[in-house]
Coordinates of C-alpha atoms in Angstrom, one line a residue:
Chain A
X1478 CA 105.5 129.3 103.0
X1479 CA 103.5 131.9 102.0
X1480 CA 102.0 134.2 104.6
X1481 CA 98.2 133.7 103.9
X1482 CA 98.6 129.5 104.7
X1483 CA 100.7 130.1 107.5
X1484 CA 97.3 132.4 108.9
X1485 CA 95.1 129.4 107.8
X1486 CA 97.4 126.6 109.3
X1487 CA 97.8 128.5 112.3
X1488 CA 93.7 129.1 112.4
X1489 CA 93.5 125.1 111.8
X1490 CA 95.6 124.3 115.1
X1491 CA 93.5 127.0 116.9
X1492 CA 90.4 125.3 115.7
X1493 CA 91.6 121.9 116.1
X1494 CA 92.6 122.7 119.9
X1495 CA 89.3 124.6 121.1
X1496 CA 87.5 121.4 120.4
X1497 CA 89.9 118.7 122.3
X1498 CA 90.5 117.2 118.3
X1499 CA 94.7 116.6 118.7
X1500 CA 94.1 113.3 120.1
X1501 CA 92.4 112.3 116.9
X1502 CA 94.6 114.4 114.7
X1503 CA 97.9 112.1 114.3
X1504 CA 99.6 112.0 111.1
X1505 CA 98.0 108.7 110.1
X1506 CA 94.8 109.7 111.0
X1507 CA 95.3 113.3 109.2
X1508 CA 96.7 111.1 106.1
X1509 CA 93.6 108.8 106.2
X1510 CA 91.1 111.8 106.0
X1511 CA 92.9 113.5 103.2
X1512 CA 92.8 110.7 100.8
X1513 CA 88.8 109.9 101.9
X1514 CA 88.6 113.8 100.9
X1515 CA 90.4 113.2 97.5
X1516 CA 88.0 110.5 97.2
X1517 CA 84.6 112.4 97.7
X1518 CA 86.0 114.9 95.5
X1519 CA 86.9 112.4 92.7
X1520 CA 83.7 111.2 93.1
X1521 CA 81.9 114.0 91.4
X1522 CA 83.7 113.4 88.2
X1523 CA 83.2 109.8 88.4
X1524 CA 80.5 109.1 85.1
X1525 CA 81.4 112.3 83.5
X1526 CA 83.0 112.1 80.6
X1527 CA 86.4 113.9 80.1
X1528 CA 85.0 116.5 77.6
X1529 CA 82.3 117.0 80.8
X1530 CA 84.5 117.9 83.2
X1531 CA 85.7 120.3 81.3
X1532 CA 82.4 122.4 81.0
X1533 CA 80.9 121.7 84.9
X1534 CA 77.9 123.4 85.5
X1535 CA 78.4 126.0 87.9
X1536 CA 76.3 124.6 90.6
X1537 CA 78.6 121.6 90.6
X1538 CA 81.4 123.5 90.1
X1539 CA 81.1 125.0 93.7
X1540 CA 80.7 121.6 95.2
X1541 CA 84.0 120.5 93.9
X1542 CA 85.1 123.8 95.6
X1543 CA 84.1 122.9 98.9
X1544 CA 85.7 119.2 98.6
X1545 CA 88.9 121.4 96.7
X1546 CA 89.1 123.1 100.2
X1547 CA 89.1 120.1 102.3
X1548 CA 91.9 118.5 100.8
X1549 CA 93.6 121.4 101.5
X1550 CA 93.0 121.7 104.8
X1551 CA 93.8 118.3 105.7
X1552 CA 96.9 118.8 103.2
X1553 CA 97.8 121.9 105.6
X1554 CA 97.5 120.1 109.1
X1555 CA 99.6 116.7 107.9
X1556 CA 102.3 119.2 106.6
X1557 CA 101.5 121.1 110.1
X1558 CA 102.1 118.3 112.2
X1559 CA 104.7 116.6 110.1
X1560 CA 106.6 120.0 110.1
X1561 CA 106.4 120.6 106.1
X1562 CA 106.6 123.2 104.0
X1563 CA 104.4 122.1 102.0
X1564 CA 104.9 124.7 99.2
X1565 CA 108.8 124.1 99.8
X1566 CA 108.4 120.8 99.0
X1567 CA 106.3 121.3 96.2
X1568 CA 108.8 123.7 94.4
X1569 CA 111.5 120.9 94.8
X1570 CA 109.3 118.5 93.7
X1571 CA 108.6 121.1 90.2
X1572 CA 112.5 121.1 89.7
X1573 CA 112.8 116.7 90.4
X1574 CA 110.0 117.1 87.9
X1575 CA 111.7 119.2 85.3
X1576 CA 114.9 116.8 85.4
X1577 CA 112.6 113.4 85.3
X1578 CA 110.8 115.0 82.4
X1579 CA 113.2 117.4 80.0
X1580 CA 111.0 119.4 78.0
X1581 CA 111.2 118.8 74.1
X1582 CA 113.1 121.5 72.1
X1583 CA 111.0 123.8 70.3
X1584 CA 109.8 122.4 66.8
Chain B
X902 CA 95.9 133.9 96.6
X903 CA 99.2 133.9 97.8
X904 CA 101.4 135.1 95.5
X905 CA 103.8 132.1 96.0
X906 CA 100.9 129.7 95.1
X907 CA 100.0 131.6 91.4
X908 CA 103.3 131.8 90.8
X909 CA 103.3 127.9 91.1
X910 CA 99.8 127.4 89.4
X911 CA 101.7 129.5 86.2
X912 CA 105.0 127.6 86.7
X913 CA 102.8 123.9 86.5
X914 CA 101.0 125.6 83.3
X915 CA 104.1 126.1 81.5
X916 CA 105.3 122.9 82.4
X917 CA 102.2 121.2 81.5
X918 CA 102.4 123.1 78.1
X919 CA 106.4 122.6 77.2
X920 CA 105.4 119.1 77.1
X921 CA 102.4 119.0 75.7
X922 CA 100.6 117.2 78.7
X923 CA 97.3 119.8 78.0
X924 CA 95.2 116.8 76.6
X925 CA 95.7 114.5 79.0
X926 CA 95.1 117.0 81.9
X927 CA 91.0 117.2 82.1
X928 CA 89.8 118.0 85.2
X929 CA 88.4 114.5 85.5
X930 CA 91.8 113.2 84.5
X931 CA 93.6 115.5 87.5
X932 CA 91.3 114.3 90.2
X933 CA 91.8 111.0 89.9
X934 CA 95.7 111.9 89.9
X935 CA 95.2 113.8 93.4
X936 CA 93.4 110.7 95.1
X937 CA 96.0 108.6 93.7
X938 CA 98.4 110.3 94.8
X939 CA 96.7 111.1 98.3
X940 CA 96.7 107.3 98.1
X941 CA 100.5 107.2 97.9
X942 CA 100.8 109.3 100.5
X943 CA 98.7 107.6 103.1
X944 CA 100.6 104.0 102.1
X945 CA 103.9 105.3 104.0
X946 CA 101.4 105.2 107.3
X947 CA 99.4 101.9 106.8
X948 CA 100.7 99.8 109.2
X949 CA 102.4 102.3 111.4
X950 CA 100.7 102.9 114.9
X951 CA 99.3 106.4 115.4
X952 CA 102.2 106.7 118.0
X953 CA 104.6 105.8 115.3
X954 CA 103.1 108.4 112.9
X955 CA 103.6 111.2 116.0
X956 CA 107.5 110.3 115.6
X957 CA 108.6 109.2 112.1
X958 CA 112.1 109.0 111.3
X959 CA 113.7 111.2 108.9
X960 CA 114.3 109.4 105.6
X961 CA 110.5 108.9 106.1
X962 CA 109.4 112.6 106.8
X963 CA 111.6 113.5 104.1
X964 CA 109.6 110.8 101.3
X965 CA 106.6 112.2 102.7
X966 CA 107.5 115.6 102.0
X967 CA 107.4 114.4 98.5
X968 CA 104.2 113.0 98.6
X969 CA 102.5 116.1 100.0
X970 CA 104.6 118.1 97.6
X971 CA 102.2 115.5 94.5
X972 CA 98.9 116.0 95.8
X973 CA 100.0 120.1 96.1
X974 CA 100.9 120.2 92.8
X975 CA 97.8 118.6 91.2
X976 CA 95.2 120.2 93.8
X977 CA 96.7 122.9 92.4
X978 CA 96.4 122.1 88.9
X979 CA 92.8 120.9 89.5
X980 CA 91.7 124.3 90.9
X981 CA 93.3 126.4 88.2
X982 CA 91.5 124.3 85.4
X983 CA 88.0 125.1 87.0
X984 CA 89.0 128.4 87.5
X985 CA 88.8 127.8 91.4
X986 CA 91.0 130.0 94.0
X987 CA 91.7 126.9 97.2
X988 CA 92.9 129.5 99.5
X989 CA 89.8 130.9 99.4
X990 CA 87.7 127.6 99.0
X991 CA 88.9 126.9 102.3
X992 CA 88.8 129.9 104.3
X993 CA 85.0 129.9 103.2
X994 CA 85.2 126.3 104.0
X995 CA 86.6 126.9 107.7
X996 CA 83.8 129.7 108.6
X997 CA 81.2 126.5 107.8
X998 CA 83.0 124.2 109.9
X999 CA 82.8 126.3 112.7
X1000 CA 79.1 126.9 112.0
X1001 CA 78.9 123.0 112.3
X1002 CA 81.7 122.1 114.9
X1003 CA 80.8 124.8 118.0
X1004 CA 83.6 124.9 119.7
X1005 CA 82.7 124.3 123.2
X1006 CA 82.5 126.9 125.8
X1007 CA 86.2 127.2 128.1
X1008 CA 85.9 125.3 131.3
Chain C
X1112 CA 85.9 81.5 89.7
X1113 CA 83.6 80.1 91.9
X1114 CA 79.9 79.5 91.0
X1115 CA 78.1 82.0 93.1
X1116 CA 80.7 84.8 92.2
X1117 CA 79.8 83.6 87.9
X1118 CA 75.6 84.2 89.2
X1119 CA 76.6 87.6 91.2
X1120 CA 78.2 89.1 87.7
X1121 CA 76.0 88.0 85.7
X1122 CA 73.8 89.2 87.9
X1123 CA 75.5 92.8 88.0
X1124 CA 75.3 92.5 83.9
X1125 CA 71.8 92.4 83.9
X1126 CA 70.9 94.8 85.8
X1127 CA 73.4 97.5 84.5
X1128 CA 72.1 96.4 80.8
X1129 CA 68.1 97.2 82.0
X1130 CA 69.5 100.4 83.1
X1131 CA 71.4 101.4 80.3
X1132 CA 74.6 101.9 82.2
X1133 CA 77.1 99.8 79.7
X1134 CA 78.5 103.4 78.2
X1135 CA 79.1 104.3 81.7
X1136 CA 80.9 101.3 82.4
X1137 CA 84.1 101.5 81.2
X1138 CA 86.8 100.1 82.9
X1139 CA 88.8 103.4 83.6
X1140 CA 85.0 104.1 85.3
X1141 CA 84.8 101.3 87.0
X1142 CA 88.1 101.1 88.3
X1143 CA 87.1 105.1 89.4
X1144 CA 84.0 103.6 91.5
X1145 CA 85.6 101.3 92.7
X1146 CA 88.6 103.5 94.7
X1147 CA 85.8 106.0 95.9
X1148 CA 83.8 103.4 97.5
X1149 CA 87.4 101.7 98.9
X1150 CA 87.3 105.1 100.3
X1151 CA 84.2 105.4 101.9
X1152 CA 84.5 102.5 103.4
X1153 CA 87.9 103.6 104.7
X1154 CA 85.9 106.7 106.6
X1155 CA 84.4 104.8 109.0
X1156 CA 87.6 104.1 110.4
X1157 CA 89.3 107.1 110.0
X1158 CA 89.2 108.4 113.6
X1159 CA 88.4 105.6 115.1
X1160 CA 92.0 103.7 117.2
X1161 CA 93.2 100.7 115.9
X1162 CA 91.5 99.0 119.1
X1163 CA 88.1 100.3 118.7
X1164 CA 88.4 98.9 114.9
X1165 CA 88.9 95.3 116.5
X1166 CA 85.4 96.0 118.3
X1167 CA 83.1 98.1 116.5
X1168 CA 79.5 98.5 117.7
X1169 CA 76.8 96.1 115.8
X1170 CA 75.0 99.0 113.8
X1171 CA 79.0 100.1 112.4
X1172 CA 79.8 96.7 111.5
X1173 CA 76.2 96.5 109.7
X1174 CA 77.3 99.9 108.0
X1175 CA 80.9 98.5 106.9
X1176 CA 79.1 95.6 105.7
X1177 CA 77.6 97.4 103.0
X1178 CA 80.6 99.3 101.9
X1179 CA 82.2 95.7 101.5
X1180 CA 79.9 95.0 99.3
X1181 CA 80.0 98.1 96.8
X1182 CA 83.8 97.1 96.8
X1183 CA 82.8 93.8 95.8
X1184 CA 80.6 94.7 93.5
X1185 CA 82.5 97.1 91.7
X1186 CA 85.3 94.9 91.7
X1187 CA 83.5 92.3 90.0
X1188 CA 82.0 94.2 87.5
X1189 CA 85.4 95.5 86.4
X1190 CA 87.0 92.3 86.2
X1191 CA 84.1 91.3 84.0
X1192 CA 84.8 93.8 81.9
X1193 CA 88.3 93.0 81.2
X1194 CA 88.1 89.4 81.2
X1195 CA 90.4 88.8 83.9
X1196 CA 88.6 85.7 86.7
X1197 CA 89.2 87.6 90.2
X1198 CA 89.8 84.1 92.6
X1199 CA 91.9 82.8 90.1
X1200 CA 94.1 86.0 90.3
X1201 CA 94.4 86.2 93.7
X1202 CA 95.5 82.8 93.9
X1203 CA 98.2 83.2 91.7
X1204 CA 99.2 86.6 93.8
X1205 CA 99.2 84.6 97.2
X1206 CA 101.4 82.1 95.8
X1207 CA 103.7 85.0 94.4
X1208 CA 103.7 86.6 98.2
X1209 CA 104.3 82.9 99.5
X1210 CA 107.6 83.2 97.4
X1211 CA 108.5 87.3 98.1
X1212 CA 107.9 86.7 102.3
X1213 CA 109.2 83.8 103.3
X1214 CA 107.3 81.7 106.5
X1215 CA 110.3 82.1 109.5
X1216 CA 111.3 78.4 110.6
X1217 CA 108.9 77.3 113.1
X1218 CA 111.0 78.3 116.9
Chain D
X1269 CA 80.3 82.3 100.9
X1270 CA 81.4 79.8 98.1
X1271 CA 83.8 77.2 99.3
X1272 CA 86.6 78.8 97.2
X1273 CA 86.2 82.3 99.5
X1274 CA 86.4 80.9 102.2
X1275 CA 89.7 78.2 101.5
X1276 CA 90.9 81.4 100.4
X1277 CA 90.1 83.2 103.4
X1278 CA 91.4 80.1 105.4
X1279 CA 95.1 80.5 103.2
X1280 CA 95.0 84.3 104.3
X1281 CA 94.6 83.6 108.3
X1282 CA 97.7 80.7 108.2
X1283 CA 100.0 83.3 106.1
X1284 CA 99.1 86.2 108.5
X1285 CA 99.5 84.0 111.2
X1286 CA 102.8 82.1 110.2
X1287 CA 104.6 85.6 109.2
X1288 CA 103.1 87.1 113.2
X1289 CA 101.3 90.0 111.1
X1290 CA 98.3 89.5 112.7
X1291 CA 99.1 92.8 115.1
X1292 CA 99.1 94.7 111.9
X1293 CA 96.2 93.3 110.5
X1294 CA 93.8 95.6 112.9
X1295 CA 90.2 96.6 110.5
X1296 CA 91.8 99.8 110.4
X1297 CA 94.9 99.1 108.5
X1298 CA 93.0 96.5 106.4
X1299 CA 90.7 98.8 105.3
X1300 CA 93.5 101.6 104.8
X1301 CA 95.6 98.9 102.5
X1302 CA 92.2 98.3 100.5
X1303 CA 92.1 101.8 99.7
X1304 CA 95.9 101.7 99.1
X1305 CA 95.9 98.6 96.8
X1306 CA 92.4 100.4 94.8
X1307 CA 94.0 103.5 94.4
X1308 CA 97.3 101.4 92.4
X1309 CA 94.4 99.5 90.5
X1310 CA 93.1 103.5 89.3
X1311 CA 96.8 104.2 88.7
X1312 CA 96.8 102.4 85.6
X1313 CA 93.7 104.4 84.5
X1314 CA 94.7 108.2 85.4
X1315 CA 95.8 109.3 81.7
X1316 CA 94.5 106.4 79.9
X1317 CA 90.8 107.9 77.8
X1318 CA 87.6 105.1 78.6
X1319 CA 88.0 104.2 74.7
X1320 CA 91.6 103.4 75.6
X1321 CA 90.7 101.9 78.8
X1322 CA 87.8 99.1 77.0
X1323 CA 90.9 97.7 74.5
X1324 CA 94.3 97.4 77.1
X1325 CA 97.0 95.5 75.8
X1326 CA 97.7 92.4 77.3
X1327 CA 100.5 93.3 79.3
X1328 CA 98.7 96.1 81.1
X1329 CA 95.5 93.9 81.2
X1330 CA 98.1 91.3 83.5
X1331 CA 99.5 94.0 85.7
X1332 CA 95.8 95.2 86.5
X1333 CA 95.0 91.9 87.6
X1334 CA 97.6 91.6 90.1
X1335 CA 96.6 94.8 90.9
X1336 CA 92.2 93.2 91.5
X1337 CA 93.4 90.4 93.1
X1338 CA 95.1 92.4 95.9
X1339 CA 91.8 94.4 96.1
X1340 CA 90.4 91.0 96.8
X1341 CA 92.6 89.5 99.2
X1342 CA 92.5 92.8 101.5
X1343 CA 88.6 93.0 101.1
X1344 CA 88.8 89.6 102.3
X1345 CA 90.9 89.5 105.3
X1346 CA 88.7 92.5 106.2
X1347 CA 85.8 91.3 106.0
X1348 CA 86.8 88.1 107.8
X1349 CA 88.2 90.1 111.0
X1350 CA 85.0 92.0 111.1
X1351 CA 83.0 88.6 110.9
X1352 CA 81.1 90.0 107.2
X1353 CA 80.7 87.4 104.8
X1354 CA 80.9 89.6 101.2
X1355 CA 79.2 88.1 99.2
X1356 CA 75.7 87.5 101.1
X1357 CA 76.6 91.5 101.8
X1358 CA 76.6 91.9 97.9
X1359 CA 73.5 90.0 97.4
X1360 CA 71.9 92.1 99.7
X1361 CA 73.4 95.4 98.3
X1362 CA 72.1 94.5 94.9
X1363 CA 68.2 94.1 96.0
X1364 CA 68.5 97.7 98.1
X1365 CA 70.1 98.9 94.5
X1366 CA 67.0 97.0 92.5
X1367 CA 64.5 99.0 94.7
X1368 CA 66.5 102.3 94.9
X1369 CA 67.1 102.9 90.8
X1370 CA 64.3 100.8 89.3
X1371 CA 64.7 99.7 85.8
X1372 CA 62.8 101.6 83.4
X1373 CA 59.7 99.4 81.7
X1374 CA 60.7 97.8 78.3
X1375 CA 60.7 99.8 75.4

């Protein structure tokens, strides 16, 4: 994994045991709070039209930062805890991906 | 960020684009992808215990692997799209949290 | 579908027609709503033990209640929209998991 | 609740009971499986435009309301464990929503 997540997942464990939260943090509850996170950020694009959401004002754009970032950082603690690589897995998933999916030739 | 992570964000734009996918990939259109897939993910743990989620089997941790590897992919996707860096979403994101969550003095 | 469930969509037509919210409602919308507010119900429990679920304070439960009903009501409104009778579904679905889990013999 | 809720409520406490699931069946799970079964109703959705979404094929139209009813029949067995009746909840909802967006005075 690359260097800078393994600094922020190692700065989520640290943060994570200062406040006493591992009891709370199991897999299942870290999987739970990731896919309420995916929720609140789906949730800003939830009456826009298509062609809006590809023109987001910029106020709104850096909301859908900050809920962008959660996901991540519950992404980062599951794959933590669960002993991951997240970005390892999401290589192999690109080349499962490439095989389920063959690219047309060129025209 | 990372290096390792733009090199993924360009390898899912060239993917996207080989197969023509570009229309279908609004940002309204990706989010609801991530929590879907967010939602995937979380269905491997909905009736285990916490305990069981602490000590999943193999086979298991591996299918999981995959489904963090999905909601990687398309948080990623997402981001690039809105022209958002998520390494950097969250490490502004962690500074807030630990504006909001003190961690409490040592004992 | 049963009587009060015909008045509560009809209900739900009304008032999204006084509002003007018909070109918002489109299923794919709807269906949209309808997972976030799954979701947000889902939070209250997210940290909470499977125990302390089975006995949540009054003032939770009266909090849960409401998110119960946004499910609801999106749910109805969606099967409105597609013309698909919501009991009558889920009574054919319990007879098709009556079929796909057997009852064990009685011991 | 309309007689039909509840028989159906009643015919989702004997085949929890008869199959022993009732140790799974803690608020917590329920509520995660709602969000599980609401996020596989979306599914159908993710690439589909709204125009495409308002004029499904009747195939897809059937597979989404397999997909409602489970909605349904985890929102029920939820709200039963939790003691809710949902659809005096949704009445209620729907006055606070009367007073919160008011509808705009005929044209």
């Amino acid at each position: 994994m690359a260097t800078e997540l393994q600094a922020l997942t190692q700065a989520l464990r640290d943060f994570a045991q200062a406040r006493d939260w591992e009891p709370f943090h199991s897999p299942k509850n870290l999987a739970t709070a990731l896919s309420v996170e995916a929720a609140e950020l789906l949730e800003h694009f939830q009456w826009l039209t298509e062609a809006q959401s590809r023109a987001l004002p910029e106020d709104k754009r850096a909301e859908i930062g900050t809920e962008i970032a959660d996901v991540l950082l519950y992404l980062l603690q599951l794959a933590d805890k669960l002993g991951i690589d997240p970005v390892e897995a999401a290589k192999r998933k690109m080349i499962a991906n490439a095989v389920k999916y063959p690219a047309p030739p060129p025209a």
